mmCIF file with all atom_site columns, N, CA and C in Angstrom:
data_model
loop_
_atom_site.group_PDB
_atom_site.id
_atom_site.type_symbol
_atom_site.label_atom_id
_atom_site.label_alt_id
_atom_site.label_comp_id
_atom_site.label_asym_id
_atom_site.label_entity_id
_atom_site.label_seq_id
_atom_site.pdbx_PDB_ins_code
_atom_site.Cartn_x
_atom_site.Cartn_y
_atom_site.Cartn_z
_atom_site.occupancy
_atom_site.B_iso_or_equiv
_atom_site.pdbx_formal_charge
_atom_site.auth_seq_id
_atom_site.auth_comp_id
_atom_site.auth_asym_id
_atom_site.auth_atom_id
_atom_site.pdbx_PDB_model_num
ATOM 1   N N  . UNK G 1 1  ? -14.774 78.069 35.511 1.00 0.00 ? 25 UNK G N  1
ATOM 2   C CA . UNK G 1 1  ? -14.270 77.270 36.715 1.00 0.00 ? 25 UNK G CA 1
ATOM 3   C C  . UNK G 1 1  ? -13.186 77.661 36.863 1.00 0.00 ? 25 UNK G C  1
ATOM 4   N N  . UNK G 1 2  ? -13.358 77.284 38.398 1.00 0.00 ? 26 UNK G N  1
ATOM 5   C CA . UNK G 1 2  ? -11.368 78.177 39.019 1.00 0.00 ? 26 UNK G CA 1
ATOM 6   C C  . UNK G 1 2  ? -10.486 76.291 38.876 1.00 0.00 ? 26 UNK G C  1
ATOM 7   N N  . UNK G 1 3  ? -9.553  76.508 38.586 1.00 0.00 ? 27 UNK G N  1
ATOM 8   C CA . UNK G 1 3  ? -8.614  75.332 38.844 1.00 0.00 ? 27 UNK G CA 1
ATOM 9   C C  . UNK G 1 3  ? -7.722  75.901 39.625 1.00 0.00 ? 27 UNK G C  1
ATOM 10  N N  . UNK G 1 4  ? -7.355  75.484 40.652 1.00 0.00 ? 28 UNK G N  1
ATOM 11  C CA . UNK G 1 4  ? -5.735  75.731 41.641 1.00 0.00 ? 28 UNK G CA 1
ATOM 12  C C  . UNK G 1 4  ? -5.357  75.025 41.083 1.00 0.00 ? 28 UNK G C  1
ATOM 13  N N  . UNK G 1 5  ? -4.107  75.873 40.897 1.00 0.00 ? 29 UNK G N  1
ATOM 14  C CA . UNK G 1 5  ? -2.117  75.700 40.261 1.00 0.00 ? 29 UNK G CA 1
ATOM 15  C C  . UNK G 1 5  ? -0.741  75.538 41.502 1.00 0.00 ? 29 UNK G C  1
ATOM 16  N N  . UNK G 1 6  ? -0.039  74.890 41.144 1.00 0.00 ? 30 UNK G N  1
ATOM 17  C CA . UNK G 1 6  ? 0.913   75.168 42.242 1.00 0.00 ? 30 UNK G CA 1
ATOM 18  C C  . UNK G 1 6  ? 2.129   76.059 42.025 1.00 0.00 ? 30 UNK G C  1
ATOM 19  N N  . UNK G 1 7  ? 2.227   77.074 43.475 1.00 0.00 ? 31 UNK G N  1
ATOM 20  C CA . UNK G 1 7  ? 3.588   78.054 43.090 1.00 0.00 ? 31 UNK G CA 1
ATOM 21  C C  . UNK G 1 7  ? 4.884   77.235 43.494 1.00 0.00 ? 31 UNK G C  1
ATOM 22  N N  . UNK G 1 8  ? 5.419   77.417 42.645 1.00 0.00 ? 32 UNK G N  1
ATOM 23  C CA . UNK G 1 8  ? 6.979   76.349 43.506 1.00 0.00 ? 32 UNK G CA 1
ATOM 24  C C  . UNK G 1 8  ? 8.211   77.415 43.333 1.00 0.00 ? 32 UNK G C  1
ATOM 25  N N  . UNK G 1 9  ? 8.500   78.292 44.895 1.00 0.00 ? 33 UNK G N  1
ATOM 26  C CA . UNK G 1 9  ? 9.236   79.123 44.240 1.00 0.00 ? 33 UNK G CA 1
ATOM 27  C C  . UNK G 1 9  ? 10.574  78.895 45.456 1.00 0.00 ? 33 UNK G C  1
ATOM 28  N N  . UNK G 1 10 ? 11.439  79.029 45.130 1.00 0.00 ? 34 UNK G N  1
ATOM 29  C CA . UNK G 1 10 ? 13.404  79.446 45.548 1.00 0.00 ? 34 UNK G CA 1
ATOM 30  C C  . UNK G 1 10 ? 13.953  80.125 44.919 1.00 0.00 ? 34 UNK G C  1
ATOM 31  N N  . UNK G 1 11 ? 14.995  80.660 45.417 1.00 0.00 ? 35 UNK G N  1
ATOM 32  C CA . UNK G 1 11 ? 15.655  81.802 45.844 1.00 0.00 ? 35 UNK G CA 1
ATOM 33  C C  . UNK G 1 11 ? 16.954  81.145 44.759 1.00 0.00 ? 35 UNK G C  1
ATOM 34  N N  . UNK G 1 12 ? 17.140  82.320 43.995 1.00 0.00 ? 36 UNK G N  1
ATOM 35  C CA . UNK G 1 12 ? 18.657  81.720 43.567 1.00 0.00 ? 36 UNK G CA 1
ATOM 36  C C  . UNK G 1 12 ? 18.942  83.653 42.577 1.00 0.00 ? 36 UNK G C  1
ATOM 37  N N  . UNK G 1 13 ? 20.175  83.804 43.657 1.00 0.00 ? 37 UNK G N  1
ATOM 38  C CA . UNK G 1 13 ? 20.765  85.053 43.982 1.00 0.00 ? 37 UNK G CA 1
ATOM 39  C C  . UNK G 1 13 ? 20.212  85.663 44.745 1.00 0.00 ? 37 UNK G C  1
ATOM 40  N N  . UNK G 1 14 ? 20.221  86.962 44.411 1.00 0.00 ? 38 UNK G N  1
ATOM 41  C CA . UNK G 1 14 ? 18.987  87.979 44.953 1.00 0.00 ? 38 UNK G CA 1
ATOM 42  C C  . UNK G 1 14 ? 17.698  88.396 44.441 1.00 0.00 ? 38 UNK G C  1
ATOM 43  N N  . UNK G 1 15 ? 16.824  86.835 43.763 1.00 0.00 ? 39 UNK G N  1
ATOM 44  C CA . UNK G 1 15 ? 16.040  86.632 43.089 1.00 0.00 ? 39 UNK G CA 1
ATOM 45  C C  . UNK G 1 15 ? 15.469  85.640 44.130 1.00 0.00 ? 39 UNK G C  1
ATOM 46  N N  . UNK G 1 16 ? 13.418  85.738 43.642 1.00 0.00 ? 40 UNK G N  1
ATOM 47  C CA . UNK G 1 16 ? 13.374  84.460 44.153 1.00 0.00 ? 40 UNK G CA 1
ATOM 48  C C  . UNK G 1 16 ? 12.400  83.949 42.578 1.00 0.00 ? 40 UNK G C  1
ATOM 49  N N  . UNK G 1 17 ? 12.472  83.020 42.918 1.00 0.00 ? 41 UNK G N  1
ATOM 50  C CA . UNK G 1 17 ? 11.816  82.370 41.373 1.00 0.00 ? 41 UNK G CA 1
ATOM 51  C C  . UNK G 1 17 ? 11.003  81.014 41.018 1.00 0.00 ? 41 UNK G C  1
ATOM 52  N N  . UNK G 1 18 ? 9.588   81.201 40.362 1.00 0.00 ? 42 UNK G N  1
ATOM 53  C CA . UNK G 1 18 ? 8.661   81.282 41.430 1.00 0.00 ? 42 UNK G CA 1
ATOM 54  C C  . UNK G 1 18 ? 8.144   80.484 39.867 1.00 0.00 ? 42 UNK G C  1
ATOM 55  N N  . UNK G 1 19 ? 7.600   78.614 39.982 1.00 0.00 ? 43 UNK G N  1
ATOM 56  C CA . UNK G 1 19 ? 7.622   78.283 38.769 1.00 0.00 ? 43 UNK G CA 1
ATOM 57  C C  . UNK G 1 19 ? 6.111   77.317 38.527 1.00 0.00 ? 43 UNK G C  1
ATOM 58  N N  . UNK G 1 20 ? 5.220   77.382 38.089 1.00 0.00 ? 44 UNK G N  1
ATOM 59  C CA . UNK G 1 20 ? 4.171   76.202 38.232 1.00 0.00 ? 44 UNK G CA 1
ATOM 60  C C  . UNK G 1 20 ? 4.377   74.974 37.257 1.00 0.00 ? 44 UNK G C  1
ATOM 61  N N  . UNK G 1 21 ? 4.409   73.947 38.064 1.00 0.00 ? 45 UNK G N  1
ATOM 62  C CA . UNK G 1 21 ? 4.150   73.130 37.418 1.00 0.00 ? 45 UNK G CA 1
ATOM 63  C C  . UNK G 1 21 ? 3.497   72.323 36.066 1.00 0.00 ? 45 UNK G C  1
ATOM 64  N N  . UNK G 1 22 ? 2.423   72.521 37.022 1.00 0.00 ? 46 UNK G N  1
ATOM 65  C CA . UNK G 1 22 ? 1.570   71.627 35.837 1.00 0.00 ? 46 UNK G CA 1
ATOM 66  C C  . UNK G 1 22 ? 1.312   72.038 35.109 1.00 0.00 ? 46 UNK G C  1
ATOM 67  N N  . UNK G 1 23 ? 1.641   73.422 34.389 1.00 0.00 ? 47 UNK G N  1
ATOM 68  C CA . UNK G 1 23 ? 1.474   74.568 33.582 1.00 0.00 ? 47 UNK G CA 1
ATOM 69  C C  . UNK G 1 23 ? 2.689   74.300 32.972 1.00 0.00 ? 47 UNK G C  1
ATOM 70  N N  . UNK G 1 24 ? 4.118   75.208 33.356 1.00 0.00 ? 48 UNK G N  1
ATOM 71  C CA . UNK G 1 24 ? 5.257   75.052 32.754 1.00 0.00 ? 48 UNK G CA 1
ATOM 72  C C  . UNK G 1 24 ? 5.581   76.723 32.914 1.00 0.00 ? 48 UNK G C  1
ATOM 73  N N  . UNK G 1 25 ? 5.109   77.518 33.201 1.00 0.00 ? 49 UNK G N  1
ATOM 74  C CA . UNK G 1 25 ? 5.384   78.622 33.381 1.00 0.00 ? 49 UNK G CA 1
ATOM 75  C C  . UNK G 1 25 ? 5.871   78.828 35.036 1.00 0.00 ? 49 UNK G C  1
ATOM 76  N N  . UNK G 1 26 ? 6.704   80.041 34.595 1.00 0.00 ? 50 UNK G N  1
ATOM 77  C CA . UNK G 1 26 ? 8.095   80.816 35.336 1.00 0.00 ? 50 UNK G CA 1
ATOM 78  C C  . UNK G 1 26 ? 7.977   82.390 35.444 1.00 0.00 ? 50 UNK G C  1
ATOM 79  N N  . UNK G 1 27 ? 8.349   82.593 36.702 1.00 0.00 ? 51 UNK G N  1
ATOM 80  C CA . UNK G 1 27 ? 8.473   83.793 36.333 1.00 0.00 ? 51 UNK G CA 1
ATOM 81  C C  . UNK G 1 27 ? 9.355   84.277 37.696 1.00 0.00 ? 51 UNK G C  1
ATOM 82  N N  . UNK G 1 28 ? 9.850   85.841 37.893 1.00 0.00 ? 52 UNK G N  1
ATOM 83  C CA . UNK G 1 28 ? 11.156  85.912 38.887 1.00 0.00 ? 52 UNK G CA 1
ATOM 84  C C  . UNK G 1 28 ? 10.987  86.789 39.295 1.00 0.00 ? 52 UNK G C  1
ATOM 85  N N  . UNK G 1 29 ? 10.811  87.672 40.759 1.00 0.00 ? 53 UNK G N  1
ATOM 86  C CA . UNK G 1 29 ? 10.634  89.090 41.924 1.00 0.00 ? 53 UNK G CA 1
ATOM 87  C C  . UNK G 1 29 ? 11.770  89.151 42.864 1.00 0.00 ? 53 UNK G C  1
ATOM 88  N N  . UNK G 1 30 ? 11.710  90.214 42.923 1.00 0.00 ? 54 UNK G N  1
ATOM 89  C CA . UNK G 1 30 ? 12.601  90.743 44.553 1.00 0.00 ? 54 UNK G CA 1
ATOM 90  C C  . UNK G 1 30 ? 12.513  89.937 45.629 1.00 0.00 ? 54 UNK G C  1
ATOM 91  N N  . UNK G 1 31 ? 10.931  89.644 45.488 1.00 0.00 ? 55 UNK G N  1
ATOM 92  C CA . UNK G 1 31 ? 10.015  89.194 47.034 1.00 0.00 ? 55 UNK G CA 1
ATOM 93  C C  . UNK G 1 31 ? 9.422   87.486 46.787 1.00 0.00 ? 55 UNK G C  1
ATOM 94  N N  . UNK G 1 32 ? 9.397   86.799 47.850 1.00 0.00 ? 56 UNK G N  1
ATOM 95  C CA . UNK G 1 32 ? 8.569   85.821 47.312 1.00 0.00 ? 56 UNK G CA 1
ATOM 96  C C  . UNK G 1 32 ? 7.171   86.800 46.659 1.00 0.00 ? 56 UNK G C  1
ATOM 97  N N  . UNK G 1 33 ? 6.594   87.889 47.365 1.00 0.00 ? 57 UNK G N  1
ATOM 98  C CA . UNK G 1 33 ? 4.973   88.176 47.033 1.00 0.00 ? 57 UNK G CA 1
ATOM 99  C C  . UNK G 1 33 ? 5.009   88.514 45.141 1.00 0.00 ? 57 UNK G C  1
ATOM 100 N N  . UNK G 1 34 ? 6.221   88.965 44.471 1.00 0.00 ? 58 UNK G N  1
ATOM 101 C CA . UNK G 1 34 ? 5.829   89.780 43.119 1.00 0.00 ? 58 UNK G CA 1
ATOM 102 C C  . UNK G 1 34 ? 6.411   88.742 42.306 1.00 0.00 ? 58 UNK G C  1
ATOM 103 N N  . UNK G 1 35 ? 7.411   87.695 42.669 1.00 0.00 ? 59 UNK G N  1
ATOM 104 C CA . UNK G 1 35 ? 7.711   86.453 42.094 1.00 0.00 ? 59 UNK G CA 1
ATOM 105 C C  . UNK G 1 35 ? 5.924   85.631 41.500 1.00 0.00 ? 59 UNK G C  1
ATOM 106 N N  . UNK G 1 36 ? 5.225   84.997 42.433 1.00 0.00 ? 60 UNK G N  1
ATOM 107 C CA . UNK G 1 36 ? 4.361   84.803 42.916 1.00 0.00 ? 60 UNK G CA 1
ATOM 108 C C  . UNK G 1 36 ? 2.981   85.356 41.939 1.00 0.00 ? 60 UNK G C  1
ATOM 109 N N  . UNK G 1 37 ? 3.204   86.495 42.407 1.00 0.00 ? 61 UNK G N  1
ATOM 110 C CA . UNK G 1 37 ? 1.821   87.911 41.405 1.00 0.00 ? 61 UNK G CA 1
ATOM 111 C C  . UNK G 1 37 ? 2.741   88.235 40.080 1.00 0.00 ? 61 UNK G C  1
ATOM 112 N N  . UNK G 1 38 ? 3.916   87.607 40.003 1.00 0.00 ? 62 UNK G N  1
ATOM 113 C CA . UNK G 1 38 ? 4.532   87.687 38.317 1.00 0.00 ? 62 UNK G CA 1
ATOM 114 C C  . UNK G 1 38 ? 4.167   86.627 37.556 1.00 0.00 ? 62 UNK G C  1
ATOM 115 N N  . UNK G 1 39 ? 3.730   85.557 38.705 1.00 0.00 ? 63 UNK G N  1
ATOM 116 C CA . UNK G 1 39 ? 3.690   84.016 37.488 1.00 0.00 ? 63 UNK G CA 1
ATOM 117 C C  . UNK G 1 39 ? 2.453   83.595 37.567 1.00 0.00 ? 63 UNK G C  1
ATOM 118 N N  . UNK G 1 40 ? 1.016   85.133 38.482 1.00 0.00 ? 64 UNK G N  1
ATOM 119 C CA . UNK G 1 40 ? 0.072   84.259 38.124 1.00 0.00 ? 64 UNK G CA 1
ATOM 120 C C  . UNK G 1 40 ? -0.342  85.722 36.394 1.00 0.00 ? 64 UNK G C  1
ATOM 121 N N  . UNK G 1 41 ? 0.474   86.647 37.088 1.00 0.00 ? 65 UNK G N  1
ATOM 122 C CA . UNK G 1 41 ? 0.018   87.080 35.478 1.00 0.00 ? 65 UNK G CA 1
ATOM 123 C C  . UNK G 1 41 ? 1.036   85.719 34.569 1.00 0.00 ? 65 UNK G C  1
ATOM 124 N N  . UNK G 1 42 ? 2.030   85.890 34.244 1.00 0.00 ? 66 UNK G N  1
ATOM 125 C CA . UNK G 1 42 ? 2.239   85.065 33.362 1.00 0.00 ? 66 UNK G CA 1
ATOM 126 C C  . UNK G 1 42 ? 1.110   83.686 33.068 1.00 0.00 ? 66 UNK G C  1
ATOM 127 N N  . UNK G 1 43 ? 1.019   83.068 33.922 1.00 0.00 ? 67 UNK G N  1
ATOM 128 C CA . UNK G 1 43 ? 0.237   82.109 34.181 1.00 0.00 ? 67 UNK G CA 1
ATOM 129 C C  . UNK G 1 43 ? -0.830  82.123 33.027 1.00 0.00 ? 67 UNK G C  1
ATOM 130 N N  . UNK G 1 44 ? -1.581  83.937 33.813 1.00 0.00 ? 68 UNK G N  1
ATOM 131 C CA . UNK G 1 44 ? -3.170  84.380 32.841 1.00 0.00 ? 68 UNK G CA 1
ATOM 132 C C  . UNK G 1 44 ? -3.274  84.649 31.554 1.00 0.00 ? 68 UNK G C  1
ATOM 133 N N  . UNK G 1 45 ? -1.479  85.225 31.190 1.00 0.00 ? 69 UNK G N  1
ATOM 134 C CA . UNK G 1 45 ? -1.587  85.496 29.841 1.00 0.00 ? 69 UNK G CA 1
ATOM 135 C C  . UNK G 1 45 ? -1.427  84.078 29.134 1.00 0.00 ? 69 UNK G C  1
ATOM 136 N N  . UNK G 1 46 ? -0.620  83.003 29.130 1.00 0.00 ? 70 UNK G N  1
ATOM 137 C CA . UNK G 1 46 ? -0.476  81.514 28.772 1.00 0.00 ? 70 UNK G CA 1
ATOM 138 C C  . UNK G 1 46 ? -1.546  81.722 28.655 1.00 0.00 ? 70 UNK G C  1
ATOM 139 N N  . UNK G 1 47 ? -2.774  81.109 29.594 1.00 0.00 ? 71 UNK G N  1
ATOM 140 C CA . UNK G 1 47 ? -4.178  80.980 29.041 1.00 0.00 ? 71 UNK G CA 1
ATOM 141 C C  . UNK G 1 47 ? -4.774  81.132 28.246 1.00 0.00 ? 71 UNK G C  1
ATOM 142 N N  . UNK G 1 48 ? -4.707  82.885 27.743 1.00 0.00 ? 72 UNK G N  1
ATOM 143 C CA . UNK G 1 48 ? -5.174  83.392 27.128 1.00 0.00 ? 72 UNK G CA 1
ATOM 144 C C  . UNK G 1 48 ? -4.623  83.107 25.898 1.00 0.00 ? 72 UNK G C  1
ATOM 145 N N  . UNK G 1 49 ? -3.556  82.650 25.507 1.00 0.00 ? 73 UNK G N  1
ATOM 146 C CA . UNK G 1 49 ? -2.555  82.496 23.953 1.00 0.00 ? 73 UNK G CA 1
ATOM 147 C C  . UNK G 1 49 ? -2.925  80.581 23.830 1.00 0.00 ? 73 UNK G C  1
ATOM 148 N N  . UNK G 1 50 ? -3.716  80.449 25.082 1.00 0.00 ? 74 UNK G N  1
ATOM 149 C CA . UNK G 1 50 ? -3.236  78.536 24.882 1.00 0.00 ? 74 UNK G CA 1
ATOM 150 C C  . UNK G 1 50 ? -4.292  78.005 25.846 1.00 0.00 ? 74 UNK G C  1
ATOM 151 N N  . UNK G 1 51 ? -5.779  78.295 25.522 1.00 0.00 ? 75 UNK G N  1
ATOM 152 C CA . UNK G 1 51 ? -6.396  77.756 26.267 1.00 0.00 ? 75 UNK G CA 1
ATOM 153 C C  . UNK G 1 51 ? -7.328  76.411 26.572 1.00 0.00 ? 75 UNK G C  1
ATOM 154 N N  . UNK G 1 52 ? -6.337  75.317 25.366 1.00 0.00 ? 76 UNK G N  1
ATOM 155 C CA . UNK G 1 52 ? -6.086  74.269 25.113 1.00 0.00 ? 76 UNK G CA 1
ATOM 156 C C  . UNK G 1 52 ? -5.332  73.314 26.410 1.00 0.00 ? 76 UNK G C  1
ATOM 157 N N  . UNK G 1 53 ? -4.703  74.384 27.231 1.00 0.00 ? 77 UNK G N  1
ATOM 158 C CA . UNK G 1 53 ? -4.073  73.527 27.827 1.00 0.00 ? 77 UNK G CA 1
ATOM 159 C C  . UNK G 1 53 ? -4.481  73.781 29.470 1.00 0.00 ? 77 UNK G C  1
ATOM 160 N N  . UNK G 1 54 ? -5.794  74.180 29.528 1.00 0.00 ? 78 UNK G N  1
ATOM 161 C CA . UNK G 1 54 ? -6.682  74.375 30.269 1.00 0.00 ? 78 UNK G CA 1
ATOM 162 C C  . UNK G 1 54 ? -7.645  73.272 30.258 1.00 0.00 ? 78 UNK G C  1
ATOM 163 N N  . UNK G 1 55 ? -8.456  72.766 28.995 1.00 0.00 ? 79 UNK G N  1
ATOM 164 C CA . UNK G 1 55 ? -9.656  72.371 29.241 1.00 0.00 ? 79 UNK G CA 1
ATOM 165 C C  . UNK G 1 55 ? -8.789  71.085 30.136 1.00 0.00 ? 79 UNK G C  1
ATOM 166 N N  . UNK G 1 56 ? -9.780  70.708 30.841 1.00 0.00 ? 80 UNK G N  1
ATOM 167 C CA . UNK G 1 56 ? -9.165  69.308 31.297 1.00 0.00 ? 80 UNK G CA 1
ATOM 168 C C  . UNK G 1 56 ? -11.153 69.078 31.388 1.00 0.00 ? 80 UNK G C  1
ATOM 169 N N  . UNK G 1 57 ? -10.878 67.807 30.971 1.00 0.00 ? 81 UNK G N  1
ATOM 170 C CA . UNK G 1 57 ? -12.753 67.003 30.786 1.00 0.00 ? 81 UNK G CA 1
ATOM 171 C C  . UNK G 1 57 ? -12.025 65.795 32.350 1.00 0.00 ? 81 UNK G C  1
#
């Protein structure tokens, strides 16, 4: 099952920071696209490590 999550992106200095408020993951990159890609990767790793966090009933 696919689940839609939110990416909130803001700039800090020379970097863009992306946060996923539903999961609590965050990442950064030198562009918005890179920050979101890195956030997707971090969230996938989190999902693999803590699958119970994604069980929605």
